């Protein structure tokens, strides 16, 4: 494999849930890539399909969900087509995941050290002694000072921030090529959040892991990501490098997300929130899925679904405003 080759290439992924109320198109034709060592951020409101995208890549979609279309190429191998056994080998080895809630991800009955060592032994050819050594090394790496002592602690003896560090240690203990972090800091308080983010930044430098970080918090994304994917109602509606996306968002939804995020310099008491909510499966609008909430909506938007087009800047946007030429959208209510 050459280094230029993309680590992950997701093409037209469709993951649907077949419920008795109908079919939920949670991920509906999503495409993106992650390069070696790159951090891709995924943002979007609740219900936009961020977690289902990450679960699909990890092979964790269960009934009533199903990947009904598309490809997930990891180092060129389609994960939707490989056997369960092969997939299991990749999970926790080449691809690791950190979930939102560390309390539910650690086994409360087993000591921390055992849980890390067990993962190392499962995925690498190491004996118990070597695995213990590596576990302690990993605990130190994620900033746990009394690593030798904490190796023998149970999860309930640790704070939420510490438990999340342990989860990161487990996720990184096999030097994964790809780390998927789904809202890794949401359950933590702000100071611990900042520590965990800076930790993830350092570790990425350290072992050149590619990261897919999911958050509804634009601050977290701005801090960590190189490139950002904005999702809405199961689709990618904008993609660009982190600097361009925050400086000059092209999609009205991205602009809305940015305007509804508090900034330190904000003097306004009320932030502009986007009116309405992400549409549910039975109320998917015709045309542009965002049109009932969009203040720029035109006649065309009601019946014609925009495609994801590439702009000269290299960004991508799914919006008719940019059909003929790239424009800078300005929110006049500002
Ligand atoms: N097990 C399931 N059964 C039925 N529908 C599901 C299931 N899991 C997810 N969905 C639906 O898929 C859609 C996308 O959900 P997803 O969890 O990916 O959203 P999200 O962007 O991660 O939101 P959040 O920010 O709240 O985590 C939602 O409409 C959700 O109801
Ligand atoms: S296509 Fe139309 S409705 Fe959709 S975001 Fe663009 S302007 Fe708004
Ligand atoms: Mg989620």
mmCIF file of C-alpha atoms and ligand atoms in Angstrom:
data_model
loop_
_atom_site.group_PDB
_atom_site.id
_atom_site.type_symbol
_atom_site.label_atom_id
_atom_site.label_comp_id
_atom_site.label_asym_id
_atom_site.label_seq_id
_atom_site.Cartn_x
_atom_site.Cartn_y
_atom_site.Cartn_z
ATOM 1 C CA UNK A 1 0.000 0.000 0.000
ATOM 2 C CA UNK A 2 1.319 3.452 -0.845
ATOM 3 C CA UNK A 3 1.115 6.231 1.687
ATOM 4 C CA UNK A 4 -1.009 8.346 -0.636
ATOM 5 C CA UNK A 5 -3.744 5.768 -0.489
ATOM 6 C CA UNK A 6 -6.705 6.852 1.586
ATOM 7 C CA UNK A 7 -7.138 5.072 4.882
ATOM 8 C CA UNK A 8 -10.924 5.142 4.792
ATOM 9 C CA UNK A 9 -13.174 5.748 1.838
ATOM 10 C CA UNK A 10 -16.913 5.699 2.411
ATOM 11 C CA UNK A 11 -18.935 5.747 -0.785
ATOM 12 C CA UNK A 12 -22.685 6.378 -0.991
ATOM 13 C CA UNK A 13 -23.312 4.680 2.352
ATOM 14 C CA UNK A 14 -26.959 3.954 3.101
ATOM 15 C CA UNK A 15 -27.950 2.652 6.528
ATOM 16 C CA UNK A 16 -31.671 2.295 7.091
ATOM 17 C CA UNK A 17 -33.755 1.198 10.082
ATOM 18 C CA UNK A 18 -36.818 -0.909 9.306
ATOM 19 C CA UNK A 19 -39.244 -0.093 12.108
ATOM 20 C CA UNK A 20 -42.951 -0.818 12.331
ATOM 21 C CA UNK A 21 -43.534 2.889 11.668
ATOM 22 C CA UNK A 22 -41.696 2.639 8.366
ATOM 23 C CA UNK A 23 -38.169 2.957 7.058
ATOM 24 C CA UNK A 24 -35.823 5.510 8.666
ATOM 25 C CA UNK A 25 -33.150 6.564 6.205
ATOM 26 C CA UNK A 26 -30.672 7.455 8.951
ATOM 27 C CA UNK A 27 -27.673 7.561 6.629
ATOM 28 C CA UNK A 28 -28.743 8.257 3.092
ATOM 29 C CA UNK A 29 -25.953 8.294 0.530
ATOM 30 C CA UNK A 30 -23.042 9.565 2.627
ATOM 31 C CA UNK A 31 -19.556 9.732 1.093
ATOM 32 C CA UNK A 32 -16.278 10.885 2.651
ATOM 33 C CA UNK A 33 -12.646 9.975 2.993
ATOM 34 C CA UNK A 34 -10.071 10.041 5.757
ATOM 35 C CA UNK A 35 -6.385 10.281 4.940
ATOM 36 C CA UNK A 36 -3.589 8.814 7.036
ATOM 37 C CA UNK A 37 -3.045 10.980 10.129
ATOM 38 C CA UNK A 38 -6.031 13.215 9.323
ATOM 39 C CA UNK A 39 -8.728 14.290 11.782
ATOM 40 C CA UNK A 40 -12.189 14.451 10.263
ATOM 41 C CA UNK A 41 -14.883 16.138 12.321
ATOM 42 C CA UNK A 42 -18.565 15.312 11.865
ATOM 43 C CA UNK A 43 -21.133 17.820 13.137
ATOM 44 C CA UNK A 44 -24.881 18.121 12.987
ATOM 45 C CA UNK A 45 -27.879 18.379 15.294
ATOM 46 C CA UNK A 46 -29.281 15.443 17.195
ATOM 47 C CA UNK A 47 -30.747 12.822 14.868
ATOM 48 C CA UNK A 48 -28.752 13.866 11.793
ATOM 49 C CA UNK A 49 -27.088 10.445 11.442
ATOM 50 C CA UNK A 50 -23.643 11.005 12.938
ATOM 51 C CA UNK A 51 -23.645 7.984 15.245
ATOM 52 C CA UNK A 52 -25.237 5.665 12.705
ATOM 53 C CA UNK A 53 -22.426 6.653 10.302
ATOM 54 C CA UNK A 54 -19.780 5.737 12.884
ATOM 55 C CA UNK A 55 -21.551 2.527 13.898
ATOM 56 C CA UNK A 56 -21.702 1.534 10.235
ATOM 57 C CA UNK A 57 -17.933 1.963 9.868
ATOM 58 C CA UNK A 58 -17.349 -0.062 13.047
ATOM 59 C CA UNK A 59 -19.662 -2.847 11.838
ATOM 60 C CA UNK A 60 -21.937 -2.290 14.833
ATOM 61 C CA UNK A 61 -25.269 -1.756 13.079
ATOM 62 C CA UNK A 62 -27.776 -4.235 14.460
ATOM 63 C CA UNK A 63 -31.357 -5.087 13.686
ATOM 64 C CA UNK A 64 -33.621 -3.346 12.875
ATOM 65 C CA UNK A 65 -30.819 -1.432 11.139
ATOM 66 C CA UNK A 66 -29.066 -2.547 7.975
ATOM 67 C CA UNK A 67 -26.471 -1.222 5.581
ATOM 68 C CA UNK A 68 -28.535 -1.313 2.408
ATOM 69 C CA UNK A 69 -26.080 0.296 0.024
ATOM 70 C CA UNK A 70 -22.638 1.710 -0.569
ATOM 71 C CA UNK A 71 -19.084 0.764 0.281
ATOM 72 C CA UNK A 72 -16.826 1.267 3.295
ATOM 73 C CA UNK A 73 -13.294 0.811 2.041
ATOM 74 C CA UNK A 74 -10.678 0.497 4.782
ATOM 75 C CA UNK A 75 -7.220 0.305 3.208
ATOM 76 C CA UNK A 76 -9.043 -0.684 0.048
ATOM 77 C CA UNK A 77 -10.999 -3.549 1.669
ATOM 78 C CA UNK A 78 -14.797 -3.255 1.684
ATOM 79 C CA UNK A 79 -15.928 -3.711 5.300
ATOM 80 C CA UNK A 80 -19.522 -4.296 4.219
ATOM 81 C CA UNK A 81 -18.422 -7.446 2.382
ATOM 82 C CA UNK A 82 -15.928 -9.104 4.754
ATOM 83 C CA UNK A 83 -16.809 -11.910 7.159
ATOM 84 C CA UNK A 84 -17.798 -11.280 10.803
ATOM 85 C CA UNK A 85 -14.533 -12.927 11.855
ATOM 86 C CA UNK A 86 -12.420 -10.595 9.724
ATOM 87 C CA UNK A 87 -14.396 -7.595 10.961
ATOM 88 C CA UNK A 88 -13.878 -8.608 14.585
ATOM 89 C CA UNK A 89 -10.149 -8.775 13.959
ATOM 90 C CA UNK A 90 -10.162 -5.184 12.693
ATOM 91 C CA UNK A 91 -12.266 -3.863 15.572
ATOM 92 C CA UNK A 92 -10.124 -2.785 18.479
ATOM 93 C CA UNK A 93 -7.035 -3.503 16.439
ATOM 94 C CA UNK A 94 -6.846 -1.358 13.288
ATOM 95 C CA UNK A 95 -10.046 0.537 14.142
ATOM 96 C CA UNK A 96 -10.984 1.583 17.677
ATOM 97 C CA UNK A 97 -13.908 3.492 19.037
ATOM 98 C CA UNK A 98 -14.509 5.698 22.062
ATOM 99 C CA UNK A 99 -18.131 6.095 23.052
ATOM 100 C CA UNK A 100 -19.912 8.977 24.708
ATOM 101 C CA UNK A 101 -20.558 7.367 28.064
ATOM 102 C CA UNK A 102 -17.464 5.858 29.719
ATOM 103 C CA UNK A 103 -19.473 4.425 32.617
ATOM 104 C CA UNK A 104 -21.407 2.075 30.393
ATOM 105 C CA UNK A 105 -18.399 1.153 28.251
ATOM 106 C CA UNK A 106 -16.257 -0.228 31.089
ATOM 107 C CA UNK A 107 -17.203 -3.433 32.878
ATOM 108 C CA UNK A 108 -17.925 -2.400 36.513
ATOM 109 C CA UNK A 109 -16.954 -5.841 37.854
ATOM 110 C CA UNK A 110 -13.451 -5.958 36.418
ATOM 111 C CA UNK A 111 -10.340 -4.062 37.417
ATOM 112 C CA UNK A 112 -9.148 -1.320 35.054
ATOM 113 C CA UNK A 113 -5.808 -3.017 34.413
ATOM 114 C CA UNK A 114 -7.453 -6.306 33.529
ATOM 115 C CA UNK A 115 -9.718 -4.587 31.000
ATOM 116 C CA UNK A 116 -6.789 -2.930 29.211
ATOM 117 C CA UNK A 117 -4.553 -6.026 29.307
ATOM 118 C CA UNK A 118 -7.384 -8.245 28.103
ATOM 119 C CA UNK A 119 -7.809 -6.050 25.048
ATOM 120 C CA UNK A 120 -4.079 -6.097 24.308
ATOM 121 C CA UNK A 121 -3.845 -9.899 24.682
ATOM 122 C CA UNK A 122 -6.909 -10.338 22.477
ATOM 123 C CA UNK A 123 -5.458 -8.337 19.613
ATOM 124 C CA UNK A 124 -1.700 -8.686 19.923
ATOM 125 C CA UNK A 125 0.581 -11.605 20.516
ATOM 126 C CA UNK A 126 1.689 -10.605 24.013
ATOM 127 C CA UNK A 127 1.862 -12.604 27.211
ATOM 128 C CA UNK A 128 0.254 -11.388 30.461
ATOM 129 C CA UNK A 129 3.408 -9.752 31.811
ATOM 130 C CA UNK A 130 4.103 -7.852 28.596
ATOM 131 C CA UNK A 131 0.449 -6.822 28.344
ATOM 132 C CA UNK A 132 0.535 -5.460 31.911
ATOM 133 C CA UNK A 133 3.639 -3.447 31.117
ATOM 134 C CA UNK A 134 2.046 -2.052 27.970
ATOM 135 C CA UNK A 135 -1.182 -1.245 29.882
ATOM 136 C CA UNK A 136 0.682 0.766 32.501
ATOM 137 C CA UNK A 137 2.587 2.546 29.752
ATOM 138 C CA UNK A 138 -0.727 3.441 28.065
ATOM 139 C CA UNK A 139 -2.251 4.694 31.326
ATOM 140 C CA UNK A 140 0.742 6.975 31.777
ATOM 141 C CA UNK A 141 0.415 8.157 28.188
ATOM 142 C CA UNK A 142 -3.168 9.276 28.753
ATOM 143 C CA UNK A 143 -2.035 11.323 31.744
ATOM 144 C CA UNK A 144 -2.839 8.981 34.631
ATOM 145 C CA UNK A 145 -0.091 9.698 37.143
ATOM 146 C CA UNK A 146 -0.490 6.816 39.594
ATOM 147 C CA UNK A 147 -0.779 4.249 36.814
ATOM 148 C CA UNK A 148 0.654 1.328 38.818
ATOM 149 C CA UNK A 149 -1.877 1.904 41.559
ATOM 150 C CA UNK A 150 -4.842 2.526 39.294
ATOM 151 C CA UNK A 151 -4.117 -0.643 37.372
ATOM 152 C CA UNK A 152 -5.743 -2.476 40.273
ATOM 153 C CA UNK A 153 -8.701 -0.090 40.708
ATOM 154 C CA UNK A 154 -12.324 -0.758 39.767
ATOM 155 C CA UNK A 155 -14.146 1.700 37.445
ATOM 156 C CA UNK A 156 -16.338 3.109 40.255
ATOM 157 C CA UNK A 157 -13.225 4.229 42.115
ATOM 158 C CA UNK A 158 -12.402 6.639 39.266
ATOM 159 C CA UNK A 159 -13.897 10.002 38.283
ATOM 160 C CA UNK A 160 -15.713 10.421 34.943
ATOM 161 C CA UNK A 161 -12.680 12.127 33.391
ATOM 162 C CA UNK A 162 -10.367 9.338 34.553
ATOM 163 C CA UNK A 163 -12.705 6.672 33.188
ATOM 164 C CA UNK A 164 -12.762 8.426 29.827
ATOM 165 C CA UNK A 165 -8.951 8.480 29.869
ATOM 166 C CA UNK A 166 -9.001 4.735 30.538
ATOM 167 C CA UNK A 167 -11.346 4.282 27.559
ATOM 168 C CA UNK A 168 -8.910 6.248 25.396
ATOM 169 C CA UNK A 169 -6.044 4.108 26.730
ATOM 170 C CA UNK A 170 -7.966 0.953 25.774
ATOM 171 C CA UNK A 171 -8.850 2.373 22.365
ATOM 172 C CA UNK A 172 -5.248 3.332 21.653
ATOM 173 C CA UNK A 173 -3.520 0.355 23.258
ATOM 174 C CA UNK A 174 -3.293 -1.467 19.937
ATOM 175 C CA UNK A 175 -2.048 1.570 17.981
ATOM 176 C CA UNK A 176 -5.160 1.709 15.788
ATOM 177 C CA UNK A 177 -4.909 3.257 12.368
ATOM 178 C CA UNK A 178 -8.328 4.804 12.842
ATOM 179 C CA UNK A 179 -9.877 6.076 16.065
ATOM 180 C CA UNK A 180 -13.585 6.842 16.001
ATOM 181 C CA UNK A 181 -14.608 9.151 18.850
ATOM 182 C CA UNK A 182 -18.369 9.673 19.118
ATOM 183 C CA UNK A 183 -19.039 12.638 21.443
ATOM 184 C CA UNK A 184 -16.011 11.651 23.554
ATOM 185 C CA UNK A 185 -16.238 14.604 25.914
ATOM 186 C CA UNK A 186 -19.953 15.406 26.079
ATOM 187 C CA UNK A 187 -20.496 13.736 29.455
ATOM 188 C CA UNK A 188 -17.533 15.501 31.038
ATOM 189 C CA UNK A 189 -17.186 18.901 32.647
ATOM 190 C CA UNK A 190 -15.501 21.699 30.724
ATOM 191 C CA UNK A 191 -12.036 21.505 32.326
ATOM 192 C CA UNK A 192 -11.798 17.748 31.866
ATOM 193 C CA UNK A 193 -13.128 18.167 28.296
ATOM 194 C CA UNK A 194 -10.226 20.492 27.493
ATOM 195 C CA UNK A 195 -7.731 18.043 29.003
ATOM 196 C CA UNK A 196 -9.108 15.108 27.034
ATOM 197 C CA UNK A 197 -9.066 17.111 23.797
ATOM 198 C CA UNK A 198 -5.470 18.170 24.247
ATOM 199 C CA UNK A 199 -4.633 14.562 25.107
ATOM 200 C CA UNK A 200 -6.211 13.336 21.879
ATOM 201 C CA UNK A 201 -4.290 15.980 19.943
ATOM 202 C CA UNK A 202 -0.968 14.854 21.425
ATOM 203 C CA UNK A 203 -1.678 11.184 20.897
ATOM 204 C CA UNK A 204 -2.522 11.814 17.283
ATOM 205 C CA UNK A 205 0.896 13.483 16.820
ATOM 206 C CA UNK A 206 2.503 10.642 18.735
ATOM 207 C CA UNK A 207 1.239 7.641 16.809
ATOM 208 C CA UNK A 208 -0.181 9.251 13.618
ATOM 209 C CA UNK A 209 -3.626 7.798 14.198
ATOM 210 C CA UNK A 210 -6.371 9.061 11.893
ATOM 211 C CA UNK A 211 -9.367 10.267 13.870
ATOM 212 C CA UNK A 212 -13.052 10.557 13.057
ATOM 213 C CA UNK A 213 -14.489 12.798 15.757
ATOM 214 C CA UNK A 214 -18.203 13.283 16.119
ATOM 215 C CA UNK A 215 -19.680 16.131 18.088
ATOM 216 C CA UNK A 216 -22.560 18.536 18.130
ATOM 217 C CA UNK A 217 -20.144 21.004 19.723
ATOM 218 C CA UNK A 218 -18.491 23.165 17.073
ATOM 219 C CA UNK A 219 -15.843 24.272 19.589
ATOM 220 C CA UNK A 220 -14.612 20.685 19.938
ATOM 221 C CA UNK A 221 -14.508 20.287 16.160
ATOM 222 C CA UNK A 222 -12.674 23.597 15.634
ATOM 223 C CA UNK A 223 -10.121 22.503 18.214
ATOM 224 C CA UNK A 224 -9.314 19.101 16.735
ATOM 225 C CA UNK A 225 -10.411 18.635 13.137
ATOM 226 C CA UNK A 226 -8.520 19.249 9.906
ATOM 227 C CA UNK A 227 -11.610 18.793 7.789
ATOM 228 C CA UNK A 228 -15.291 18.932 8.673
ATOM 229 C CA UNK A 229 -18.371 17.132 7.419
ATOM 230 C CA UNK A 230 -21.722 18.722 8.239
ATOM 231 C CA UNK A 231 -24.647 16.284 8.302
ATOM 232 C CA UNK A 232 -28.350 17.003 8.078
ATOM 233 C CA UNK A 233 -31.192 14.476 7.897
ATOM 234 C CA UNK A 234 -28.894 11.610 6.903
ATOM 235 C CA UNK A 235 -26.955 13.511 4.250
ATOM 236 C CA UNK A 236 -23.702 15.434 3.990
ATOM 237 C CA UNK A 237 -24.701 19.037 3.290
ATOM 238 C CA UNK A 238 -21.275 20.644 3.488
ATOM 239 C CA UNK A 239 -17.662 19.545 3.609
ATOM 240 C CA UNK A 240 -14.571 21.681 3.826
ATOM 241 C CA UNK A 241 -11.353 22.330 5.660
ATOM 242 C CA UNK A 242 -11.932 23.548 9.189
ATOM 243 C CA UNK A 243 -10.658 27.070 8.535
ATOM 244 C CA UNK A 244 -12.812 27.741 5.435
ATOM 245 C CA UNK A 245 -15.887 26.167 6.948
ATOM 246 C CA UNK A 246 -15.875 28.366 10.024
ATOM 247 C CA UNK A 247 -14.727 31.505 8.224
ATOM 248 C CA UNK A 248 -17.115 31.328 5.314
ATOM 249 C CA UNK A 249 -19.773 28.633 5.620
ATOM 250 C CA UNK A 250 -21.520 27.921 2.334
ATOM 251 C CA UNK A 251 -24.663 26.146 3.484
ATOM 252 C CA UNK A 252 -27.402 28.049 5.368
ATOM 253 C CA UNK A 253 -27.561 25.199 7.897
ATOM 254 C CA UNK A 254 -23.822 25.453 8.653
ATOM 255 C CA UNK A 255 -24.231 29.219 9.037
ATOM 256 C CA UNK A 256 -27.135 28.569 11.423
ATOM 257 C CA UNK A 257 -25.059 26.113 13.484
ATOM 258 C CA UNK A 258 -22.206 28.607 13.742
ATOM 259 C CA UNK A 259 -24.560 31.461 14.697
ATOM 260 C CA UNK A 260 -26.166 29.380 17.395
ATOM 261 C CA UNK A 261 -22.824 28.559 19.041
ATOM 262 C CA UNK A 262 -21.818 30.896 21.862
ATOM 263 C CA UNK A 263 -18.502 32.662 21.375
ATOM 264 C CA UNK A 264 -16.369 34.067 24.182
ATOM 265 C CA UNK A 265 -16.678 37.502 22.593
ATOM 266 C CA UNK A 266 -20.474 37.313 22.326
ATOM 267 C CA UNK A 267 -22.267 40.230 23.835
ATOM 268 C CA UNK A 268 -25.651 39.192 22.473
ATOM 269 C CA UNK A 269 -27.854 37.713 25.164
ATOM 270 C CA UNK A 270 -29.874 35.566 22.789
ATOM 271 C CA UNK A 271 -28.203 33.391 20.216
ATOM 272 C CA UNK A 272 -29.789 32.757 16.847
ATOM 273 C CA UNK A 273 -31.039 29.247 16.933
ATOM 274 C CA UNK A 274 -32.203 27.492 13.789
ATOM 275 C CA UNK A 275 -36.013 27.355 13.859
ATOM 276 C CA UNK A 276 -37.583 23.872 13.878
ATOM 277 C CA UNK A 277 -35.925 20.479 14.256
ATOM 278 C CA UNK A 278 -34.344 17.754 12.115
ATOM 279 C CA UNK A 279 -37.255 16.072 10.265
ATOM 280 C CA UNK A 280 -38.327 12.615 11.413
ATOM 281 C CA UNK A 281 -38.607 9.680 8.990
ATOM 282 C CA UNK A 282 -42.287 10.187 8.251
ATOM 283 C CA UNK A 283 -41.967 13.904 7.626
ATOM 284 C CA UNK A 284 -39.004 14.068 5.259
ATOM 285 C CA UNK A 285 -39.536 17.220 3.170
ATOM 286 C CA UNK A 286 -39.521 17.143 -0.617
ATOM 287 C CA UNK A 287 -36.726 18.911 -2.499
ATOM 288 C CA UNK A 288 -34.039 20.254 -0.184
ATOM 289 C CA UNK A 289 -34.469 18.475 3.169
ATOM 290 C CA UNK A 290 -33.616 21.725 4.947
ATOM 291 C CA UNK A 291 -36.078 23.950 3.075
ATOM 292 C CA UNK A 292 -38.808 24.278 5.756
ATOM 293 C CA UNK A 293 -36.185 25.757 8.111
ATOM 294 C CA UNK A 294 -34.165 27.781 5.598
ATOM 295 C CA UNK A 295 -34.450 31.545 5.409
ATOM 296 C CA UNK A 296 -32.856 31.541 1.945
ATOM 297 C CA UNK A 297 -35.305 29.002 0.469
ATOM 298 C CA UNK A 298 -36.387 29.605 -3.130
ATOM 299 C CA UNK A 299 -39.169 28.079 -5.212
ATOM 300 C CA UNK A 300 -36.816 25.504 -6.673
ATOM 301 C CA UNK A 301 -35.815 24.269 -3.206
ATOM 302 C CA UNK A 302 -39.306 22.917 -2.499
ATOM 303 C CA UNK A 303 -39.383 20.282 -5.214
ATOM 304 C CA UNK A 304 -35.842 19.753 -6.422
ATOM 305 C CA UNK A 305 -33.282 18.010 -4.258
ATOM 306 C CA UNK A 306 -29.877 19.727 -4.489
ATOM 307 C CA UNK A 307 -26.809 17.587 -5.193
ATOM 308 C CA UNK A 308 -23.491 17.807 -3.366
ATOM 309 C CA UNK A 309 -21.411 19.964 -5.651
ATOM 310 C CA UNK A 310 -17.709 20.667 -5.528
ATOM 311 C CA UNK A 311 -16.784 24.351 -5.419
ATOM 312 C CA UNK A 312 -13.619 25.884 -6.838
ATOM 313 C CA UNK A 313 -12.296 26.251 -3.282
ATOM 314 C CA UNK A 314 -12.377 22.448 -2.937
ATOM 315 C CA UNK A 315 -15.279 22.563 -0.455
ATOM 316 C CA UNK A 316 -18.508 20.724 -1.178
ATOM 317 C CA UNK A 317 -22.032 22.027 -0.619
ATOM 318 C CA UNK A 318 -25.556 20.731 -1.166
ATOM 319 C CA UNK A 319 -27.500 23.933 -1.834
ATOM 320 C CA UNK A 320 -29.073 25.572 -4.869
ATOM 321 C CA UNK A 321 -27.690 28.996 -3.899
ATOM 322 C CA UNK A 322 -24.329 27.917 -5.291
ATOM 323 C CA UNK A 323 -25.639 26.338 -8.463
ATOM 324 C CA UNK A 324 -24.224 28.857 -10.899
ATOM 325 C CA UNK A 325 -21.398 30.300 -8.890
ATOM 326 C CA UNK A 326 -20.056 30.135 -5.388
ATOM 327 C CA UNK A 327 -21.612 32.909 -3.300
ATOM 328 C CA UNK A 328 -20.976 34.175 0.174
ATOM 329 C CA UNK A 329 -24.117 33.821 2.192
ATOM 330 C CA UNK A 330 -24.873 36.653 4.557
ATOM 331 C CA UNK A 331 -27.479 36.421 7.246
ATOM 332 C CA UNK A 332 -29.287 39.755 7.059
ATOM 333 C CA UNK A 333 -31.013 39.311 10.379
ATOM 334 C CA UNK A 334 -27.590 39.596 12.054
HETATM 335 N N1 LIG B 1 -31.810 1.460 16.772
HETATM 336 C C1 LIG B 1 -32.510 2.345 16.059
HETATM 337 N N2 LIG B 1 -33.773 2.078 15.664
HETATM 338 C C2 LIG B 1 -34.498 2.965 14.940
HETATM 339 N N3 LIG B 1 -34.017 4.172 14.543
HETATM 340 C C3 LIG B 1 -32.770 4.495 14.905
HETATM 341 C C4 LIG B 1 -31.947 3.611 15.682
HETATM 342 N N4 LIG B 1 -30.754 4.208 15.890
HETATM 343 C C5 LIG B 1 -30.833 5.420 15.276
HETATM 344 N N5 LIG B 1 -32.037 5.582 14.685
HETATM 345 C C6 LIG B 1 -32.483 6.777 13.954
HETATM 346 O O1 LIG B 1 -31.494 7.213 13.056
HETATM 347 C C7 LIG B 1 -31.436 8.630 13.012
HETATM 348 C C8 LIG B 1 -30.035 9.115 13.221
HETATM 349 O O2 LIG B 1 -29.624 8.771 14.533
HETATM 350 P P1 LIG B 1 -28.151 9.027 15.077
HETATM 351 O O3 LIG B 1 -28.079 8.332 16.387
HETATM 352 O O4 LIG B 1 -27.137 8.674 14.067
HETATM 353 O O5 LIG B 1 -28.137 10.608 15.291
HETATM 354 P P2 LIG B 1 -26.944 11.502 15.823
HETATM 355 O O6 LIG B 1 -26.628 12.480 14.749
HETATM 356 O O7 LIG B 1 -25.839 10.664 16.326
HETATM 357 O O8 LIG B 1 -27.659 12.283 17.019
HETATM 358 P P3 LIG B 1 -27.107 12.648 18.480
HETATM 359 O O9 LIG B 1 -26.408 13.983 18.323
HETATM 360 O O10 LIG B 1 -28.351 12.775 19.298
HETATM 361 O O11 LIG B 1 -26.216 11.577 18.969
HETATM 362 C C9 LIG B 1 -32.437 9.141 14.045
HETATM 363 O O12 LIG B 1 -33.623 9.507 13.369
HETATM 364 C C10 LIG B 1 -32.664 7.943 14.924
HETATM 365 O O13 LIG B 1 -33.978 7.958 15.445
HETATM 366 S S1 LIG B 2 -31.173 24.477 -1.391
HETATM 367 FE FE1 LIG B 2 -32.579 26.122 -0.887
HETATM 368 S S2 LIG B 2 -33.639 25.502 0.983
HETATM 369 FE FE2 LIG B 2 -31.864 24.194 0.735
HETATM 370 S S3 LIG B 2 -30.306 25.197 1.939
HETATM 371 FE FE3 LIG B 2 -30.072 25.957 -0.140
HETATM 372 S S4 LIG B 2 -31.299 27.807 -0.234
HETATM 373 FE FE4 LIG B 2 -31.904 26.719 1.619
HETATM 374 MG MG1 LIG B 3 -25.018 10.306 18.233
#
